[in-house]
Short mmCIF file of C-alpha atoms and ligand atoms in Angstrom, two decimals:
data_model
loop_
_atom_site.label_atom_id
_atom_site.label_comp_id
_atom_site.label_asym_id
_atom_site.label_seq_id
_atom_site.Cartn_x
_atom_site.Cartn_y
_atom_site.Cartn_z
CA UNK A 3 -32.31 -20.15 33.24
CA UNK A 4 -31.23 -22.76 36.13
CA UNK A 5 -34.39 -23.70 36.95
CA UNK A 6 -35.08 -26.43 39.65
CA UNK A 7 -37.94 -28.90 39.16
CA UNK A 8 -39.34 -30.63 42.05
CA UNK A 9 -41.19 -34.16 40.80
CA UNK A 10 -39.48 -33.44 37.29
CA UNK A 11 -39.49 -37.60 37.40
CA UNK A 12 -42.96 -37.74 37.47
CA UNK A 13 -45.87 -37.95 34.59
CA UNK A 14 -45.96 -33.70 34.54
CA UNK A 15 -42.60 -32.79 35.24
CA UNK A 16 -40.65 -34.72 33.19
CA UNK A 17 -42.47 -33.63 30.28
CA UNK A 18 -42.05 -30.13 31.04
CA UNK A 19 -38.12 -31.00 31.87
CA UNK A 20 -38.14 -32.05 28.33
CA UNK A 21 -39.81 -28.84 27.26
CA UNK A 22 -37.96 -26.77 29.18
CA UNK A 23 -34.40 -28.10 27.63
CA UNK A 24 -36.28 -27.83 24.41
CA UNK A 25 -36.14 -24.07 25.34
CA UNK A 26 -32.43 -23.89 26.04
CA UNK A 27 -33.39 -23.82 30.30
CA UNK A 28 -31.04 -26.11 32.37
CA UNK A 29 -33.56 -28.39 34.54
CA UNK A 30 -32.26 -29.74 37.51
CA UNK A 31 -34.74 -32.51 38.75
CA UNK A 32 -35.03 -33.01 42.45
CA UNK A 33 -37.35 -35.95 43.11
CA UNK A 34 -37.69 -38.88 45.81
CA UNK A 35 -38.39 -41.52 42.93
CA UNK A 36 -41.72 -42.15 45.48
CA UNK A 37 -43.88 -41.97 42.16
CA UNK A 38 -41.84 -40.62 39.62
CA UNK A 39 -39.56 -42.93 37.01
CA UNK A 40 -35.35 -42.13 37.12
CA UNK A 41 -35.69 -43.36 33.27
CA UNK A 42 -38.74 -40.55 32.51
CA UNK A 43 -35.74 -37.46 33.74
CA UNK A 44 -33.78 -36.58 31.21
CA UNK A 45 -31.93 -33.76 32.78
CA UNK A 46 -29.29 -33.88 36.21
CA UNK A 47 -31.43 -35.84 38.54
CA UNK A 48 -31.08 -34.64 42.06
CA UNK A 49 -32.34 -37.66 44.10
CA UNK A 50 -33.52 -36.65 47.39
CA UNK A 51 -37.28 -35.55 49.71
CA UNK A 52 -38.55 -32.16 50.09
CA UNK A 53 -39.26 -33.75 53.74
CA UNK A 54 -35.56 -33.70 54.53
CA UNK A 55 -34.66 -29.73 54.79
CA UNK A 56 -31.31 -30.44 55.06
CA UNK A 57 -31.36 -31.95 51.40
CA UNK A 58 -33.23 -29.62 49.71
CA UNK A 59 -30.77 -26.98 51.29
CA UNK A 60 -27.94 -29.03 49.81
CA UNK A 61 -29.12 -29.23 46.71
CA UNK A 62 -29.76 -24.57 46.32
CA UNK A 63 -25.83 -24.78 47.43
CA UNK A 64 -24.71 -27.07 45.04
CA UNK A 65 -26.90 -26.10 41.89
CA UNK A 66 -27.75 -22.70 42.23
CA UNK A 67 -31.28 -22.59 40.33
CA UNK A 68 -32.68 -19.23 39.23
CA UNK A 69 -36.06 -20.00 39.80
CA UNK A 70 -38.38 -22.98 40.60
CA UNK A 71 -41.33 -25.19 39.04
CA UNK A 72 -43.04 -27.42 42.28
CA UNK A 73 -44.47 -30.54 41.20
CA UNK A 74 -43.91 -33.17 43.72
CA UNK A 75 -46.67 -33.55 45.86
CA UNK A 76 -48.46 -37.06 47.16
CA UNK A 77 -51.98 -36.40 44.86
CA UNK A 78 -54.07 -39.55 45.07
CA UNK A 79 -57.53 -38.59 46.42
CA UNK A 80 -58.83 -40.98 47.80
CA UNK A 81 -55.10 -42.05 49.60
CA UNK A 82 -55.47 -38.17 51.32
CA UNK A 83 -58.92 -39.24 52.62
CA UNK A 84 -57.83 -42.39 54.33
CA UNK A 85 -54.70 -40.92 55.12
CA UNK A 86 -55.02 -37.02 55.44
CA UNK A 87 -51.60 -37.31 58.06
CA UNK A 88 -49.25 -38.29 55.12
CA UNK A 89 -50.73 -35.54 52.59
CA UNK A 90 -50.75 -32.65 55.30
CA UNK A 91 -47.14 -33.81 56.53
CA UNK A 92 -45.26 -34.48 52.90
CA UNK A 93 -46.98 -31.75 51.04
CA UNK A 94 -47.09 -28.73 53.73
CA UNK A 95 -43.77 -29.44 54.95
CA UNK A 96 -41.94 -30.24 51.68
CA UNK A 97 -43.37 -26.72 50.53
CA UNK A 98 -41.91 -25.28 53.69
CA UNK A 99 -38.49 -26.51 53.35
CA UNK A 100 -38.67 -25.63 49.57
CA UNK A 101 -39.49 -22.04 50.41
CA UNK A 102 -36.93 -21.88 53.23
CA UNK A 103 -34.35 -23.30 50.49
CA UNK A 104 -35.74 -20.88 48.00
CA UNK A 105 -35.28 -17.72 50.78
CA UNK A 106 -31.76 -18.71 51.86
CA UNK A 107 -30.86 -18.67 48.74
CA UNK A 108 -32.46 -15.66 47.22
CA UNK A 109 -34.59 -17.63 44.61
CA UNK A 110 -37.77 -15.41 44.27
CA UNK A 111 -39.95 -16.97 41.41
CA UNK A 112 -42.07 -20.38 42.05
CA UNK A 113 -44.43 -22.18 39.51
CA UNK A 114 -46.42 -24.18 41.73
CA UNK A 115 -48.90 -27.30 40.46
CA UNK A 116 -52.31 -26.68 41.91
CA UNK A 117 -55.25 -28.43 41.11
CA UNK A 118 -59.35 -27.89 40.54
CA UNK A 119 -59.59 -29.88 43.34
CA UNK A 120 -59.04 -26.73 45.59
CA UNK A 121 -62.24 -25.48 44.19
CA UNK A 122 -63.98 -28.64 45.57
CA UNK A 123 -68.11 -28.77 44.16
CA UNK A 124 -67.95 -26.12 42.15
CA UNK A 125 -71.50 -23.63 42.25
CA UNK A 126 -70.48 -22.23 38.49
CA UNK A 127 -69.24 -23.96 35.59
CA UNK A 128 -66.77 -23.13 33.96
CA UNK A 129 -65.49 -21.96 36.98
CA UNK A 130 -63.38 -18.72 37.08
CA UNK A 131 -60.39 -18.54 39.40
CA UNK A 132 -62.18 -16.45 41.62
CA UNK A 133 -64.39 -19.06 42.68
CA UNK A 134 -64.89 -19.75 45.89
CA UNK A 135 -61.73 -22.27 46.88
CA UNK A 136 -63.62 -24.99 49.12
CA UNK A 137 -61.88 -28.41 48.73
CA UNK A 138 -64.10 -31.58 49.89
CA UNK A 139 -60.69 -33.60 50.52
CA UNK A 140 -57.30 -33.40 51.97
CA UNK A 141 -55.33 -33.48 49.07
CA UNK A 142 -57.18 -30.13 47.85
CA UNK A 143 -56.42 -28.68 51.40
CA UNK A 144 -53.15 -29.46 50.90
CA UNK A 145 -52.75 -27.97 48.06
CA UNK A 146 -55.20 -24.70 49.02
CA UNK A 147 -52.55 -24.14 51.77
CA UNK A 148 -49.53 -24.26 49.66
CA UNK A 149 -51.47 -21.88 47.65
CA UNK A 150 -51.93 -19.14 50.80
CA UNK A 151 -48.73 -19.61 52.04
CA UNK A 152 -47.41 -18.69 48.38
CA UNK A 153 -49.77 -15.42 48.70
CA UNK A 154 -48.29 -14.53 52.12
CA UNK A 155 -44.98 -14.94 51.26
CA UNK A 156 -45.21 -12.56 48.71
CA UNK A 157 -46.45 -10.04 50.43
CA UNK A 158 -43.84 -10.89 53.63
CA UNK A 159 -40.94 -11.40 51.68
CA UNK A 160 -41.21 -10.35 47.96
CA UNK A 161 -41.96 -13.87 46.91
CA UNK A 162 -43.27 -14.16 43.00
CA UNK A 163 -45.70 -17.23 42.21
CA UNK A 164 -47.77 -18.78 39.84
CA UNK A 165 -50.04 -21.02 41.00
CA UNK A 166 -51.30 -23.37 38.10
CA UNK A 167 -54.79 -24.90 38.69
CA UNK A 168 -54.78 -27.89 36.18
CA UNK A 169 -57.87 -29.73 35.15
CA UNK A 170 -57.28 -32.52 34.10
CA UNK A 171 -54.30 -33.70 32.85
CA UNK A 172 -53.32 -36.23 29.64
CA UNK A 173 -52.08 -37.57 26.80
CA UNK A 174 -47.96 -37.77 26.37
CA UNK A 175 -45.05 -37.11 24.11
CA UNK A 176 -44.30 -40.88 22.68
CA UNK A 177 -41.97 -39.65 20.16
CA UNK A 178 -39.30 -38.73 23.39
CA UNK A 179 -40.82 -42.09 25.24
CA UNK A 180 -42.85 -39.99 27.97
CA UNK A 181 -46.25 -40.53 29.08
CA UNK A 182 -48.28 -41.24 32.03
CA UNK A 183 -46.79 -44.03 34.29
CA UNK A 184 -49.04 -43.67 37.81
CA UNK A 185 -49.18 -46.88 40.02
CA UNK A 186 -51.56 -47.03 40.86
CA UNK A 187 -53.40 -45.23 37.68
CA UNK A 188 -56.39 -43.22 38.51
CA UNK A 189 -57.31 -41.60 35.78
CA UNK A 190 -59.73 -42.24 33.11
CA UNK A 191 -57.65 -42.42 29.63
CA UNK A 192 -54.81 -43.99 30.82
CA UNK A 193 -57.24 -46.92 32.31
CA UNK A 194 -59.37 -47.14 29.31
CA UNK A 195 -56.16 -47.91 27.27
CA UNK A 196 -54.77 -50.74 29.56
CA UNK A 197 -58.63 -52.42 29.33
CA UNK A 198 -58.13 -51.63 25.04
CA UNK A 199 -54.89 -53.51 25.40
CA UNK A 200 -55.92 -56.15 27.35
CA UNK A 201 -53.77 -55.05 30.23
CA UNK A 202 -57.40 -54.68 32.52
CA UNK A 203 -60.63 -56.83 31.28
CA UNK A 204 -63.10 -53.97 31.63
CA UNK A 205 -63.47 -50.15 32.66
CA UNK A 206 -65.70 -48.92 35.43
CA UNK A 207 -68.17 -46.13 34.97
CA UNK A 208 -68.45 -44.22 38.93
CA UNK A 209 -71.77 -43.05 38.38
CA UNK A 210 -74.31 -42.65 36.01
CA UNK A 211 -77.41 -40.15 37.22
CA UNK A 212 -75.29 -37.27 37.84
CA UNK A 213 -77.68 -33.87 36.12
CA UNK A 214 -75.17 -34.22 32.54
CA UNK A 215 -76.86 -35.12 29.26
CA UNK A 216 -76.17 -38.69 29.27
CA UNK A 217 -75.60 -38.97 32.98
CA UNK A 218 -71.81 -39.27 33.67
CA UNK A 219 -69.02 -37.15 34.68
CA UNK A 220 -67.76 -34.26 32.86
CA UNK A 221 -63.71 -33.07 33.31
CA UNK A 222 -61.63 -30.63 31.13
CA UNK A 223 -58.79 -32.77 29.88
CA UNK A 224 -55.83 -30.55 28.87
CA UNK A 225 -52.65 -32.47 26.82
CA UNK A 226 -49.53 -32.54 29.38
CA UNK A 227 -47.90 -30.78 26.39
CA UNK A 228 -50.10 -27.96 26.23
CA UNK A 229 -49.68 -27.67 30.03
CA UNK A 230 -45.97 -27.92 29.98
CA UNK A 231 -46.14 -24.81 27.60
CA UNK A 232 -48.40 -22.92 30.24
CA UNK A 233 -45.06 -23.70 32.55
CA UNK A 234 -42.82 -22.22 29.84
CA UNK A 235 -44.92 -19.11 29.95
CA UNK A 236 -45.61 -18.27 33.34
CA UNK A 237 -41.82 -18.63 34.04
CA UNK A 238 -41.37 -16.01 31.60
CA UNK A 239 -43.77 -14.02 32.88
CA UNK A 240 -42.29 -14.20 36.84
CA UNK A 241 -38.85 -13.76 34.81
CA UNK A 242 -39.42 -10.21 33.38
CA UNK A 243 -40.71 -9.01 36.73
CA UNK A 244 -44.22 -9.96 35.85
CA UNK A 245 -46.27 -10.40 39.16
CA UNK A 246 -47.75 -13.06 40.69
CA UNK A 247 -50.89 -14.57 39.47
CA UNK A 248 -53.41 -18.05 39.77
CA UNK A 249 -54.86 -19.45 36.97
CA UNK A 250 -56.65 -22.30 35.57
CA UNK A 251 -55.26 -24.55 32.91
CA UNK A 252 -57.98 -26.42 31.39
CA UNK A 253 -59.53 -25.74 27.74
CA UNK A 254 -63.08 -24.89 29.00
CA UNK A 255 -64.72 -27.43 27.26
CA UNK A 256 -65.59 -30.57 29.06
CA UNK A 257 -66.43 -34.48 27.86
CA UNK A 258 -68.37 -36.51 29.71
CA UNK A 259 -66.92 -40.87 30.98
CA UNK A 260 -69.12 -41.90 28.04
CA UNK A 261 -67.80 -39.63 25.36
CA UNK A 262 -64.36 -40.14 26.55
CA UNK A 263 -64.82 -43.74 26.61
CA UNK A 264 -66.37 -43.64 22.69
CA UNK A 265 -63.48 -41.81 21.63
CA UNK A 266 -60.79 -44.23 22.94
CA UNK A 267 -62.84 -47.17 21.05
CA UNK A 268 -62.51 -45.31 18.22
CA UNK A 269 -58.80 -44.39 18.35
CA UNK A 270 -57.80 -47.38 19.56
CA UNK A 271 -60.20 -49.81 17.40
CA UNK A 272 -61.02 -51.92 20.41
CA UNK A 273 -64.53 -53.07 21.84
CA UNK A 274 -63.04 -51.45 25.72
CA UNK A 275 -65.99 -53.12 27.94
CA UNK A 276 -67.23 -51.33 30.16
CA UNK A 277 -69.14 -51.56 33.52
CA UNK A 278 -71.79 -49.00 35.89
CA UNK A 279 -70.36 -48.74 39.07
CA UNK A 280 -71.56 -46.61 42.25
CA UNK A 281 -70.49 -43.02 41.78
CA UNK A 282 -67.55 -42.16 44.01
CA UNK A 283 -68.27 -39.59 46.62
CA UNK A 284 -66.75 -36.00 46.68
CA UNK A 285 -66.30 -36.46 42.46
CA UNK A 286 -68.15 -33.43 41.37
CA UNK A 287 -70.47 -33.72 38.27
CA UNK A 288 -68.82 -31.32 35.85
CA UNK A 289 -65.51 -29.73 36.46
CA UNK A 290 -64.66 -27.36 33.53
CA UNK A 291 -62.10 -24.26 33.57
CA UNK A 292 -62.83 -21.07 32.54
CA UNK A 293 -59.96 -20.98 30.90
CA UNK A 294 -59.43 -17.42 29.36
CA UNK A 295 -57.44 -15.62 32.20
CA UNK A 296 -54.61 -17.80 31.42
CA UNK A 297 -54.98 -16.82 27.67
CA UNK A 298 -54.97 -13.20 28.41
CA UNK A 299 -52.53 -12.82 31.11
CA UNK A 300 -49.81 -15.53 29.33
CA UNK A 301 -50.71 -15.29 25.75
CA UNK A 302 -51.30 -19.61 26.34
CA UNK A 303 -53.59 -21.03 24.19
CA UNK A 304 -54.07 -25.05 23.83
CA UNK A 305 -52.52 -26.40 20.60
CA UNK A 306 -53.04 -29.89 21.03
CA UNK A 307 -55.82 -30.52 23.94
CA UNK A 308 -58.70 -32.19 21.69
CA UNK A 309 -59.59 -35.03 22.93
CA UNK A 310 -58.56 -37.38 19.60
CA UNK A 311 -54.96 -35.95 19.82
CA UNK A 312 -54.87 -36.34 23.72
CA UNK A 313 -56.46 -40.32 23.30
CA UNK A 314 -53.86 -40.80 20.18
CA UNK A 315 -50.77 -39.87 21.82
CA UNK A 316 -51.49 -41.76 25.32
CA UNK A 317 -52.22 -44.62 23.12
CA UNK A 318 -49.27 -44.61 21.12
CA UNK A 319 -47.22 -44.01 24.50
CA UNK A 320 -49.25 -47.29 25.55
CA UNK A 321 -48.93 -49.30 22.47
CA UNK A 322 -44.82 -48.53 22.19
CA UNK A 323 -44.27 -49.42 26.45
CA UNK A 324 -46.38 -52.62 25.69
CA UNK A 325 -44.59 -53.67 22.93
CA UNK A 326 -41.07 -53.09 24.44
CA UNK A 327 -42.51 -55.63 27.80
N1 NAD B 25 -52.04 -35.36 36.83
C1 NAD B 25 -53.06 -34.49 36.94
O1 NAD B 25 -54.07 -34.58 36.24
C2 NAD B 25 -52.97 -33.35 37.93
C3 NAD B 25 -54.07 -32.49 38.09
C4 NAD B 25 -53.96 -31.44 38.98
C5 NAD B 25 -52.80 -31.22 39.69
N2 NAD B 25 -51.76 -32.08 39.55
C6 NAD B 25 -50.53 -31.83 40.34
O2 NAD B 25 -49.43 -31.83 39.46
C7 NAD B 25 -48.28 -32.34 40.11
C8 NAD B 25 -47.66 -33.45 39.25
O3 NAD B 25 -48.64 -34.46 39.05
P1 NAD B 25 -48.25 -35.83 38.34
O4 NAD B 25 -49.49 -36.42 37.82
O5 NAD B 25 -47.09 -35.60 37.45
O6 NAD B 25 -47.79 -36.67 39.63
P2 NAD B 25 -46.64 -37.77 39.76
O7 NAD B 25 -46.97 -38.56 40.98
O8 NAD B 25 -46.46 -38.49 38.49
O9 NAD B 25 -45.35 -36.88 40.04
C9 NAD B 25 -45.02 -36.38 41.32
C10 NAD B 25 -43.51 -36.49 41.47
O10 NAD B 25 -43.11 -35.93 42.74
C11 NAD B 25 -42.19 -36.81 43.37
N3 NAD B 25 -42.30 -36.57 44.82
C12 NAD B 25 -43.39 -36.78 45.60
N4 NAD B 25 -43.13 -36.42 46.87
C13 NAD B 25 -41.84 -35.97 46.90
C14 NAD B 25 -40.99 -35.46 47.92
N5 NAD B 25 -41.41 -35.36 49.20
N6 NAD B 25 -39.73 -35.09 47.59
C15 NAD B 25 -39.28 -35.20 46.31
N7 NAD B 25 -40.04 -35.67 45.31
C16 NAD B 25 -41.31 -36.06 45.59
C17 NAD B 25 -42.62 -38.19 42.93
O11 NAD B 25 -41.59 -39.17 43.05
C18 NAD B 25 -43.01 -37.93 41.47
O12 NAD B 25 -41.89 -38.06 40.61
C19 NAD B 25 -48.71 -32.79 41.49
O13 NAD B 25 -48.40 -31.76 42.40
C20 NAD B 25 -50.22 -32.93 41.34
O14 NAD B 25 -50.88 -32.71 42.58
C21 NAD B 25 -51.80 -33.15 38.70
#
């Protein structure tokens, strides 16, 4: 399949790009370069913003895609509280003009990248999919409304979607020189292995009396590879006329900042120190999928999300990029 991939330059989509021409798809990236790497795409790279309709539009004439994965999206949460304007504007309206392009041109089957962030603090853990969707910041309302609009299109128009609701996403694929490139980087592995590589001198710990058994947060980390394959699926799934469907990509176990941090000292050999910090607010203290709809509904089971094999490939990612500065 043509297949277009919005963000396909960023840390997600240009491992699933990879995956997909793994596959025998033909990726076409469209991406504004705003966060994503031209040297990460390793299909036809389509520069250009989901913000401008008119280039979105130009790029459904030109490469005719068959269906479409949406990753691009401005998702630093703390940015969207400070500045809610820029998420609302660049995420609502780049999904508009990507459905308009998608209409116009008769393209009826959308993977979308949602988050557990439009769950917000969840009341149940592991939380199902049809948990109560109340996001405590504007990057979850964001993406809570591309998720609606999705449902109403479908039933307006015939639209097909699958709306993806990752945990938390990591690890890389260093043997094709891919991994996680965010600046500014936000999440917890990839900033434990700049401080093991001397790159930071110490990690912070947000929080440490949250109600988990040693008092820190607890995520679902789920390897980018394992999530890419998740992609592979639910396009496969929209592709034989399958219908539309949300679910939660996460393992359904969950590791706390402390166990995390242990097991990066131990892959990586190196003392990583370490400091308390005030927790951060809005971070829930334990955000873990239930994870089985995706298993039963795609046949998608994790092959490579525990948490030494996530650590070991980000490092070696890491370790590689360092040593070719
Ligand atoms: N990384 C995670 O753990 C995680 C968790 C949940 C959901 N998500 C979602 O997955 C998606 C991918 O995340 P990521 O970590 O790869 O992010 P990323 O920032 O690495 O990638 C996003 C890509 O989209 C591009 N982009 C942004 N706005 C654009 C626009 N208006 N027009 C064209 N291109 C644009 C950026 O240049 C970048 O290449 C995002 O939608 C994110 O919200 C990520």
């Amino acid at each position: 399949m043509r297949i277009l991939v919005t963000g396909g330059a960023g840390y997600i989509g240009s491992h699933v790009i990879w995956q997909l021409l793994e596959h025998g798809h033909t990726p076409i990236c469209f991406d504004n370069l705003t966060t994503g790497h031209a040297d990460a795409v390793r299909c036809l790279l389509v520069e250009g913003d989901l913000c401008r309709r008119e280039q979105i539009l130009a790029a459904f004439a030109e490469h005719r895609p068959e269906a479409v994965i949406h990753f691009a999206a401005r998702s630093l949460v703390s940015e969207s509280v400070r500045d809610p304007r820029r998420y609302f504007r660049d995420n609502l309206l780049g999904a508009l003009n990507l459905l308009d392009a998608m209409e116009a041109h008769g393209v009826r089957s959308i993977v979308f990248s949602s988050t557990a962030a439009t769950y917000g603090v969840p009341s149940k853990v592991p939380i199902p999919e049809d948990h109560p969707q109340i996001p405590v910041n504007p990057y979850g309302d964001s993406k809570l409304c591309i998720e609606r609009m999705l449902i109403s299109y479908g039933r307006a128009y015939g639209l097909r979607s699958a709306i993806l609701r990752y945990f938390n996403a990591a690890g890389a694929a260093p043997e094709q020189g891919l991994g996680e490139r965010h600046h500014p980087e936000t999440h917890l592995i990839p900033l434990l292995l700049e401080v093991a590589s001397g790159a930071r001198p110490r990690a912070q710990i947000f929080g440490r009396d949250y109600a988990t058994a040693d008092g820190t947060c607890i995520r679902d980390y789920i390897h980018v590879l394992d999530l890419g394959e998740a992609h592979l699926a639910a396009l496969a799934h929209l592709a034989a006329g399958g219908e539309s469907l949300a679910l939660n990509l996460g393992t359904g176990t969950g590791y706390s900042v402390l166990e995390v941090l242990a097991a990066a000292r131990e892959v990586t050999g190196a003392e990583i120190p370490a400091e308390d910090c005030p927790a951060r607010e809005g971070d829930p203290p334990i955000l873990v999928a239930a994870a089985d709809r995706a298993r039963a509904r795609l046949g998608w089971t994790p092959t490579c999300s525990d948490l030494t094999s996530i650590i070991r490939s980000a490092w070696e990612f890491h370790r590689v990029r360092a040593e070719r500065a």
